[in-house]
mmCIF file of C-alpha atoms in Angstrom:
data_model
loop_
_atom_site.group_PDB
_atom_site.id
_atom_site.type_symbol
_atom_site.label_atom_id
_atom_site.label_comp_id
_atom_site.label_asym_id
_atom_site.label_seq_id
_atom_site.Cartn_x
_atom_site.Cartn_y
_atom_site.Cartn_z
ATOM 1 C CA MET A 5 -25.080 -18.620 -8.961
ATOM 2 C CA SER A 6 -21.636 -18.354 -7.349
ATOM 3 C CA ALA A 7 -20.987 -15.915 -4.528
ATOM 4 C CA ARG A 8 -19.825 -12.438 -5.460
ATOM 5 C CA HIS A 9 -16.981 -10.827 -3.540
ATOM 6 C CA GLY A 10 -16.243 -7.144 -3.197
ATOM 7 C CA ILE A 11 -12.956 -5.374 -2.515
ATOM 8 C CA VAL A 12 -13.034 -1.719 -1.500
ATOM 9 C CA LEU A 13 -9.752 0.195 -1.625
ATOM 10 C CA PHE A 14 -10.135 2.797 1.095
ATOM 11 C CA GLY A 15 -8.022 5.954 0.889
ATOM 12 C CA HIS A 16 -7.933 9.292 2.649
ATOM 13 C CA GLY A 17 -9.045 11.535 -0.209
ATOM 14 C CA ALA A 18 -7.854 15.035 -1.112
ATOM 15 C CA ARG A 19 -9.026 18.182 -2.881
ATOM 16 C CA ASP A 20 -6.940 17.549 -6.006
ATOM 17 C CA PRO A 21 -8.786 15.019 -8.220
ATOM 18 C CA ARG A 22 -5.407 13.722 -9.474
ATOM 19 C CA TRP A 23 -4.730 12.520 -5.922
ATOM 20 C CA ALA A 24 -6.831 9.431 -6.609
ATOM 21 C CA GLU A 25 -4.945 8.358 -9.745
ATOM 22 C CA PRO A 26 -2.692 5.766 -8.031
ATOM 23 C CA PHE A 27 -5.800 4.310 -6.378
ATOM 24 C CA GLU A 28 -7.488 4.064 -9.765
ATOM 25 C CA ARG A 29 -4.381 2.371 -11.220
ATOM 26 C CA LEU A 30 -4.359 -0.047 -8.292
ATOM 27 C CA ALA A 31 -8.059 -0.838 -8.817
ATOM 28 C CA HIS A 32 -7.394 -1.403 -12.524
ATOM 29 C CA LYS A 33 -4.547 -3.818 -11.744
ATOM 30 C CA LEU A 34 -6.764 -5.720 -9.314
ATOM 31 C CA ARG A 35 -9.627 -5.984 -11.800
ATOM 32 C CA GLY A 36 -7.181 -7.598 -14.215
ATOM 33 C CA GLN A 37 -6.097 -10.115 -11.598
ATOM 34 C CA CYS A 38 -9.421 -10.970 -9.936
ATOM 35 C CA GLY A 39 -11.913 -13.477 -11.216
ATOM 36 C CA PRO A 40 -15.258 -12.396 -12.718
ATOM 37 C CA ASP A 41 -16.976 -12.899 -9.341
ATOM 38 C CA THR A 42 -14.991 -10.099 -7.701
ATOM 39 C CA THR A 43 -15.948 -6.417 -7.807
ATOM 40 C CA VAL A 44 -13.258 -3.821 -7.062
ATOM 41 C CA GLY A 45 -14.241 -0.350 -5.899
ATOM 42 C CA LEU A 46 -12.744 2.748 -4.302
ATOM 43 C CA ALA A 47 -13.908 4.701 -1.254
ATOM 44 C CA PHE A 48 -12.572 7.735 0.557
ATOM 45 C CA LEU A 49 -12.576 9.033 4.111
ATOM 46 C CA GLU A 50 -13.082 12.647 3.114
ATOM 47 C CA LEU A 51 -12.972 15.216 0.302
ATOM 48 C CA MET A 52 -13.681 12.605 -2.424
ATOM 49 C CA SER A 53 -16.581 10.337 -3.216
ATOM 50 C CA PRO A 54 -17.856 7.736 -2.766
ATOM 51 C CA ASP A 55 -17.561 7.405 0.969
ATOM 52 C CA LEU A 56 -17.230 3.925 2.444
ATOM 53 C CA PRO A 57 -20.932 3.370 3.277
ATOM 54 C CA SER A 58 -21.868 4.261 -0.321
ATOM 55 C CA ALA A 59 -19.203 1.973 -1.799
ATOM 56 C CA VAL A 60 -20.266 -0.949 0.406
ATOM 57 C CA ALA A 61 -23.950 -0.304 -0.383
ATOM 58 C CA GLU A 62 -23.142 -0.417 -4.095
ATOM 59 C CA GLN A 63 -21.343 -3.749 -3.755
ATOM 60 C CA ALA A 64 -24.182 -5.157 -1.622
ATOM 61 C CA ALA A 65 -26.694 -4.023 -4.254
ATOM 62 C CA ALA A 66 -24.573 -5.743 -6.908
ATOM 63 C CA GLY A 67 -24.992 -9.003 -5.009
ATOM 64 C CA CYS A 68 -21.700 -9.224 -3.121
ATOM 65 C CA THR A 69 -22.049 -11.517 -0.115
ATOM 66 C CA THR A 70 -18.598 -10.637 1.223
ATOM 67 C CA VAL A 71 -16.898 -7.249 1.142
ATOM 68 C CA THR A 72 -13.262 -6.761 2.118
ATOM 69 C CA VAL A 73 -12.165 -3.214 2.900
ATOM 70 C CA VAL A 74 -8.417 -2.609 2.433
ATOM 71 C CA PRO A 75 -7.160 0.618 4.028
ATOM 72 C CA VAL A 76 -4.577 1.987 1.595
ATOM 73 C CA PHE A 77 -2.808 3.983 4.286
ATOM 74 C CA VAL A 78 0.903 3.659 5.096
ATOM 75 C CA GLY A 79 0.705 5.523 8.399
ATOM 76 C CA VAL A 80 -1.937 4.361 10.853
ATOM 77 C CA GLY A 81 -3.362 7.036 13.118
ATOM 78 C CA GLY A 82 -6.738 8.142 14.367
ATOM 79 C CA HIS A 83 -8.455 7.836 10.986
ATOM 80 C CA ILE A 84 -7.840 4.099 10.865
ATOM 81 C CA ARG A 85 -7.743 3.263 14.562
ATOM 82 C CA ARG A 86 -10.829 5.216 15.580
ATOM 83 C CA ASP A 87 -12.884 6.424 12.614
ATOM 84 C CA LEU A 88 -12.720 3.380 10.326
ATOM 85 C CA PRO A 89 -13.994 0.732 12.818
ATOM 86 C CA ALA A 90 -17.019 2.953 13.512
ATOM 87 C CA VAL A 91 -17.790 3.225 9.795
ATOM 88 C CA ILE A 92 -17.314 -0.532 9.319
ATOM 89 C CA ASP A 93 -19.822 -1.138 12.159
ATOM 90 C CA GLN A 94 -22.260 1.242 10.472
ATOM 91 C CA CYS A 95 -21.875 -0.728 7.212
ATOM 92 C CA ARG A 96 -22.466 -4.051 8.987
ATOM 93 C CA ILE A 97 -25.670 -2.731 10.555
ATOM 94 C CA ALA A 98 -26.847 -1.428 7.183
ATOM 95 C CA HIS A 99 -26.102 -4.742 5.403
ATOM 96 C CA PRO A 100 -26.648 -7.601 7.869
ATOM 97 C CA GLY A 101 -26.569 -10.177 5.063
ATOM 98 C CA VAL A 102 -23.114 -9.161 3.879
ATOM 99 C CA ASP A 103 -19.917 -10.401 5.552
ATOM 100 C CA ILE A 104 -17.902 -7.148 5.807
ATOM 101 C CA GLN A 105 -14.263 -7.537 6.791
ATOM 102 C CA CYS A 106 -11.542 -4.949 7.213
ATOM 103 C CA ALA A 107 -7.956 -5.849 6.378
ATOM 104 C CA ALA A 108 -4.921 -4.439 8.151
ATOM 105 C CA PRO A 109 -3.684 -1.206 6.536
ATOM 106 C CA VAL A 110 -1.183 -1.759 3.722
ATOM 107 C CA GLY A 111 1.613 -0.115 5.727
ATOM 108 C CA GLU A 112 1.456 -2.972 8.232
ATOM 109 C CA ASP A 113 2.404 -5.543 5.595
ATOM 110 C CA ASP A 114 5.984 -6.667 5.332
ATOM 111 C CA THR A 115 5.919 -7.367 1.593
ATOM 112 C CA VAL A 116 4.527 -3.874 0.938
ATOM 113 C CA LEU A 117 7.314 -2.377 3.069
ATOM 114 C CA ASP A 118 9.841 -4.526 1.169
ATOM 115 C CA ALA A 119 8.546 -3.103 -2.135
ATOM 116 C CA LEU A 120 8.802 0.429 -0.723
ATOM 117 C CA ALA A 121 12.365 -0.247 0.438
ATOM 118 C CA ALA A 122 13.327 -1.613 -2.991
ATOM 119 C CA TYR A 123 11.837 1.478 -4.627
ATOM 120 C CA CYS A 124 13.826 3.770 -2.302
ATOM 121 C CA LEU A 125 17.064 1.919 -3.048
ATOM 122 C CA ARG A 126 16.474 2.304 -6.785
ATOM 123 C CA GLN A 127 16.228 6.083 -6.310
ATOM 124 C CA ILE A 128 19.761 6.538 -5.007
ATOM 125 C CA GLY A 129 21.715 8.134 -7.774
ATOM 126 C CA ALA A 130 19.008 7.462 -10.335
ATOM 127 C CA VAL A 131 16.307 10.059 -9.804
ATOM 128 C CA GLY A 132 14.923 12.996 -11.648
ATOM 129 C CA ASP A 133 13.483 16.044 -10.012
ATOM 130 C CA GLY A 134 10.209 14.359 -9.224
ATOM 131 C CA ARG A 135 8.133 17.322 -10.361
ATOM 132 C CA MET B 30 36.949 9.450 2.145
ATOM 133 C CA SER B 31 34.086 8.142 0.031
ATOM 134 C CA ALA B 32 30.988 10.216 -0.620
ATOM 135 C CA ARG B 33 28.152 9.913 1.847
ATOM 136 C CA HIS B 34 24.594 9.607 0.569
ATOM 137 C CA GLY B 35 21.414 10.474 2.415
ATOM 138 C CA ILE B 36 17.895 9.117 1.938
ATOM 139 C CA VAL B 37 15.014 10.962 3.572
ATOM 140 C CA LEU B 38 11.670 9.159 3.751
ATOM 141 C CA PHE B 39 9.141 11.963 3.630
ATOM 142 C CA GLY B 40 5.668 11.334 5.053
ATOM 143 C CA HIS B 41 2.642 13.420 5.921
ATOM 144 C CA GLY B 42 2.717 13.120 9.700
ATOM 145 C CA ALA B 43 -0.194 12.792 12.135
ATOM 146 C CA ARG B 44 -1.107 13.489 15.756
ATOM 147 C CA ASP B 45 -0.874 9.824 16.827
ATOM 148 C CA PRO B 46 2.800 8.955 17.390
ATOM 149 C CA ARG B 47 2.083 5.363 16.300
ATOM 150 C CA TRP B 48 1.298 6.744 12.823
ATOM 151 C CA ALA B 49 5.025 6.835 12.070
ATOM 152 C CA GLU B 50 5.691 3.174 12.942
ATOM 153 C CA PRO B 51 5.552 1.851 9.330
ATOM 154 C CA PHE B 52 7.945 4.647 8.328
ATOM 155 C CA GLU B 53 10.313 3.609 11.099
ATOM 156 C CA ARG B 54 10.079 -0.033 9.984
ATOM 157 C CA LEU B 55 10.788 1.056 6.409
ATOM 158 C CA ALA B 56 13.816 3.085 7.526
ATOM 159 C CA HIS B 57 15.062 0.092 9.539
ATOM 160 C CA LYS B 58 14.752 -2.181 6.491
ATOM 161 C CA LEU B 59 16.637 0.328 4.357
ATOM 162 C CA ARG B 60 19.445 0.687 6.890
ATOM 163 C CA GLY B 61 19.914 -3.073 6.724
ATOM 164 C CA GLN B 62 20.121 -2.979 2.930
ATOM 165 C CA CYS B 63 22.216 0.160 2.356
ATOM 166 C CA GLY B 64 25.966 0.350 2.527
ATOM 167 C CA PRO B 65 27.767 2.102 5.385
ATOM 168 C CA ASP B 66 28.034 5.293 3.298
ATOM 169 C CA THR B 67 24.271 5.791 3.238
ATOM 170 C CA THR B 68 22.305 7.551 5.977
ATOM 171 C CA VAL B 69 18.547 6.944 6.189
ATOM 172 C CA GLY B 70 16.296 9.468 7.900
ATOM 173 C CA LEU B 71 12.624 10.396 8.244
ATOM 174 C CA ALA B 72 10.920 13.746 7.757
ATOM 175 C CA PHE B 73 7.329 14.915 7.961
ATOM 176 C CA LEU B 74 5.206 17.550 6.318
ATOM 177 C CA GLU B 75 3.284 18.428 9.465
ATOM 178 C CA LEU B 76 2.373 17.375 13.014
ATOM 179 C CA MET B 77 5.579 15.340 13.496
ATOM 180 C CA SER B 78 9.255 16.163 13.602
ATOM 181 C CA PRO B 79 11.743 16.535 12.092
ATOM 182 C CA ASP B 80 10.507 18.598 9.169
ATOM 183 C CA LEU B 81 12.256 18.192 5.833
ATOM 184 C CA PRO B 82 14.653 21.173 6.163
ATOM 185 C CA SER B 83 15.829 19.845 9.546
ATOM 186 C CA ALA B 84 16.307 16.303 8.221
ATOM 187 C CA VAL B 85 18.280 17.539 5.195
ATOM 188 C CA ALA B 86 20.365 19.840 7.405
ATOM 189 C CA GLU B 87 21.210 16.890 9.639
ATOM 190 C CA GLN B 88 22.348 14.785 6.692
ATOM 191 C CA ALA B 89 24.372 17.705 5.275
ATOM 192 C CA ALA B 90 26.021 18.176 8.685
ATOM 193 C CA ALA B 91 26.835 14.453 8.720
ATOM 194 C CA GLY B 92 28.762 14.933 5.466
ATOM 195 C CA CYS B 93 26.239 13.729 2.896
ATOM 196 C CA THR B 94 27.034 15.155 -0.528
ATOM 197 C CA THR B 95 23.828 13.824 -2.077
ATOM 198 C CA VAL B 96 20.406 13.630 -0.453
ATOM 199 C CA THR B 97 17.490 11.825 -2.066
ATOM 200 C CA VAL B 98 14.037 12.655 -0.727
ATOM 201 C CA VAL B 99 11.457 9.897 -1.294
ATOM 202 C CA PRO B 100 7.846 11.029 -0.797
ATOM 203 C CA VAL B 101 6.115 8.086 0.885
ATOM 204 C CA PHE B 102 2.688 9.161 -0.330
ATOM 205 C CA VAL B 103 0.343 6.956 -2.360
ATOM 206 C CA GLY B 104 -1.979 9.765 -3.423
ATOM 207 C CA VAL B 105 -0.364 12.812 -4.968
ATOM 208 C CA GLY B 106 -2.148 16.096 -4.364
ATOM 209 C CA GLY B 107 -1.277 19.640 -3.379
ATOM 210 C CA HIS B 108 1.152 18.612 -0.633
ATOM 211 C CA ILE B 109 3.452 16.931 -3.118
ATOM 212 C CA ARG B 110 2.725 18.927 -6.272
ATOM 213 C CA ARG B 111 2.903 22.381 -4.688
ATOM 214 C CA ASP B 112 4.327 22.327 -1.164
ATOM 215 C CA LEU B 113 7.160 19.814 -1.546
ATOM 216 C CA PRO B 114 8.975 21.469 -4.522
ATOM 217 C CA ALA B 115 9.036 24.740 -2.570
ATOM 218 C CA VAL B 116 10.573 23.021 0.456
ATOM 219 C CA ILE B 117 13.117 21.209 -1.747
ATOM 220 C CA ASP B 118 14.128 24.574 -3.260
ATOM 221 C CA GLN B 119 14.530 25.991 0.235
ATOM 222 C CA CYS B 120 16.797 23.035 1.147
ATOM 223 C CA ARG B 121 18.903 23.538 -1.998
ATOM 224 C CA ILE B 122 19.415 27.214 -1.162
ATOM 225 C CA ALA B 123 20.371 26.331 2.416
ATOM 226 C CA HIS B 124 22.862 23.630 1.293
ATOM 227 C CA PRO B 125 24.383 24.679 -2.046
ATOM 228 C CA GLY B 126 27.123 22.043 -1.752
ATOM 229 C CA VAL B 127 24.670 19.155 -1.462
ATOM 230 C CA ASP B 128 22.993 17.571 -4.485
ATOM 231 C CA ILE B 129 19.382 17.325 -3.297
ATOM 232 C CA GLN B 130 17.044 15.262 -5.466
ATOM 233 C CA CYS B 131 13.396 14.410 -5.047
ATOM 234 C CA ALA B 132 12.110 11.050 -6.265
ATOM 235 C CA ALA B 133 8.635 10.469 -7.629
ATOM 236 C CA PRO B 134 6.138 9.577 -4.886
ATOM 237 C CA VAL B 135 5.938 5.857 -4.113
ATOM 238 C CA GLY B 136 2.358 5.661 -5.427
ATOM 239 C CA GLU B 137 3.622 6.451 -8.930
ATOM 240 C CA ASP B 138 5.752 3.313 -9.033
ATOM 241 C CA ASP B 139 4.442 0.253 -10.787
ATOM 242 C CA THR B 140 6.265 -2.287 -8.610
ATOM 243 C CA VAL B 141 4.862 -0.619 -5.478
ATOM 244 C CA LEU B 142 1.355 -0.771 -6.951
ATOM 245 C CA ASP B 143 1.964 -4.431 -7.853
ATOM 246 C CA ALA B 144 2.887 -5.154 -4.215
ATOM 247 C CA LEU B 145 -0.258 -3.332 -3.051
ATOM 248 C CA ALA B 146 -2.372 -5.338 -5.497
ATOM 249 C CA ALA B 147 -0.835 -8.613 -4.308
ATOM 250 C CA TYR B 148 -1.556 -7.623 -0.714
ATOM 251 C CA CYS B 149 -5.190 -6.836 -1.565
ATOM 252 C CA LEU B 150 -5.628 -10.185 -3.314
ATOM 253 C CA ARG B 151 -4.274 -12.005 -0.267
ATOM 254 C CA GLN B 152 -6.961 -10.359 1.869
ATOM 255 C CA ILE B 153 -9.923 -11.880 0.042
ATOM 256 C CA GLY B 154 -11.315 -14.532 2.304
ATOM 257 C CA ALA B 155 -8.296 -14.467 4.570
ATOM 258 C CA VAL B 156 -8.643 -11.402 6.756
ATOM 259 C CA GLY B 157 -9.264 -10.682 10.385
ATOM 260 C CA ASP B 158 -11.130 -7.703 11.696
ATOM 261 C CA GLY B 159 -8.221 -5.358 11.196
ATOM 262 C CA ARG B 160 -8.659 -3.719 14.569
#
């Protein structure tokens, strides 16, 4: 049996259930691009479920031997710098047989910032009301 | 004199001043890609300054005849659906001579989601600890 890999897209969460829609679209895109040995899940810091320990536990139970957490945060403040490492440690203790890694937040990546810049440039003179 | 355009990158804001660094990098990229008639600024919903009315007022004072606000939010909840349109209306009333438009949030854009997906895929098996 080949090794199973997990990816957890980690977002802040919000009261409005529609808040998670871009995260669900992103997960859907990834599932279409990953091989059959990769499981893609979502997790939230607050106000939405599952939380990160639950999402990691689900991937561990599904047989993932590696789990990569990707913080889908543009701005990086206390939630990522302070809270997330503590939760990652908690997950590692709970699943000693799983290699749990945490990627840099998406806002740190130059190609993501390039895509954001290109999007902004396309909006000049070509936008609707955004509502 | 040619028309001046403004772009305001609108983010949530946070207590940690380092939170805004990706927004500053994004603004820097945009300034390098825009023509000399375009002014790029930042604005925040809370906890950081300037707020959106102040950022729009600054661009209006600098002679911008159009201002495009780009919500740099992946998830779209009450802040964007409810609070932002009210603030945009307030800006339009304050600056009737300026064409103020609000783009769709970055998380709604397919090319941005594609860049996020590509970033996530690059993290599988190739990440550090993220701290």
